[in-house]
Amino acid sequence: MVGSATKKLPASETRAVDFNASSTALDEVVFIRLPEVKAVTGLSKTSIYELIRAKAFPAPVRLGPRSVAWVKAEIRHWAVERVQASRSAA
């Protein structure tokens, strides 16, 4: 396409489309890498993987033999649940 601009994503994000959904309801999935997950949650790498093993944090998606990423919406949902739990416990 001549003259079309493409938006360059940050290195920590890649996008994928759910091709299993109907063509009118394609959902966009945003993958984020570990540095952004750490920044969003304030957790260390060790804490993140300990919570994953305890089934208390979203598991990453394998992108390749040596590459994983997290679904941004799942991390946001986890964070909202933490805030709600914190507010209801007080």
XYZ file of N, CA and C in Angstrom, residues 41-82:
126
model
N 2.958 -4.991 37.361
C 2.610 -5.632 38.629
C 3.482 -5.195 39.798
N 4.685 -4.743 39.517
C 5.619 -4.424 40.589
C 6.264 -5.659 41.191
N 6.055 -6.805 40.561
C 6.607 -8.067 41.059
C 7.945 -8.371 40.401
N 8.751 -9.160 41.085
C 10.013 -9.620 40.511
C 9.747 -10.827 39.619
N 10.728 -11.173 38.803
C 10.622 -12.356 37.942
C 10.375 -13.604 38.789
N 11.109 -13.737 39.878
C 10.951 -14.897 40.753
C 9.542 -14.971 41.322
N 9.028 -13.848 41.799
C 7.668 -13.826 42.361
C 6.626 -14.193 41.316
N 6.789 -13.685 40.103
C 5.842 -13.994 39.026
C 5.807 -15.493 38.776
N 6.975 -16.114 38.628
C 7.007 -17.547 38.336
C 6.552 -18.394 39.528
N 6.789 -17.935 40.752
C 6.260 -18.649 41.924
C 4.732 -18.598 41.934
N 4.152 -17.435 41.622
C 2.690 -17.311 41.565
C 2.107 -18.157 40.437
N 2.808 -18.240 39.309
C 2.339 -19.084 38.199
C 2.303 -20.540 38.650
N 3.360 -20.994 39.320
C 3.394 -22.382 39.811
C 2.273 -22.649 40.803
N 1.891 -21.627 41.573
C 0.815 -21.765 42.562
C -0.565 -21.538 41.937
N -0.603 -21.363 40.618
C -1.868 -21.120 39.890
C -2.542 -19.833 40.366
N -1.736 -18.841 40.782
C -2.268 -17.584 41.296
C -1.936 -16.400 40.389
N -1.415 -16.681 39.202
C -1.037 -15.632 38.254
C -1.185 -16.205 36.855
N -1.573 -15.374 35.883
C -1.739 -15.888 34.516
C -0.450 -16.497 33.964
N -0.582 -17.636 33.350
C 0.564 -18.306 32.739
C 0.912 -17.626 31.417
N 2.182 -17.649 31.056
C 2.567 -17.063 29.774
C 2.153 -17.958 28.608
N 2.172 -17.375 27.422
C 1.886 -18.086 26.177
C 3.220 -18.327 25.486
N 3.464 -19.550 25.071
C 4.710 -19.852 24.366
C 4.597 -19.339 22.936
N 5.529 -18.462 22.551
C 5.546 -17.902 21.203
C 6.516 -18.642 20.297
N 7.473 -19.287 20.886
C 8.484 -20.025 20.138
C 9.261 -20.883 21.102
N 10.290 -21.560 20.622
C 11.038 -22.464 21.492
C 11.706 -21.768 22.680
N 12.052 -20.498 22.529
C 12.722 -19.773 23.618
C 12.063 -18.434 23.903
N 10.767 -18.335 23.626
C 10.096 -17.051 23.764
C 8.699 -17.215 24.344
N 8.403 -16.443 25.395
C 7.065 -16.434 25.983
C 6.608 -14.993 26.151
N 5.290 -14.834 26.258
C 4.702 -13.520 26.515
C 3.403 -13.742 27.266
N 2.893 -12.680 27.852
C 1.633 -12.753 28.584
C 0.567 -11.995 27.819
N -0.692 -12.400 28.008
C -1.810 -11.690 27.403
C -2.087 -10.469 28.280
N -1.993 -9.296 27.685
C -2.112 -8.042 28.433
C -3.425 -7.967 29.207
N -4.527 -8.387 28.599
C -5.837 -8.333 29.264
C -5.863 -9.222 30.507
N -5.177 -10.369 30.460
C -5.140 -11.259 31.621
C -4.357 -10.623 32.770
N -3.286 -9.920 32.449
C -2.493 -9.244 33.485
C -3.306 -8.105 34.090
N -4.006 -7.353 33.247
C -4.863 -6.269 33.755
C -5.955 -6.830 34.664
N -6.573 -7.935 34.248
C -7.632 -8.559 35.048
C -7.077 -8.999 36.404
N -5.913 -9.610 36.404
C -5.271 -10.043 37.647
C -5.046 -8.833 38.556
N -4.558 -7.729 37.996
C -4.290 -6.532 38.790
C -5.579 -5.969 39.389
N -6.653 -5.939 38.610
C -7.943 -5.440 39.105
C -8.440 -6.322 40.247
N -8.285 -7.643 40.102
C -8.688 -8.561 41.176
C -7.900 -8.284 42.450
N -6.599 -7.984 42.323
C -5.781 -7.684 43.504
C -6.288 -6.419 44.190
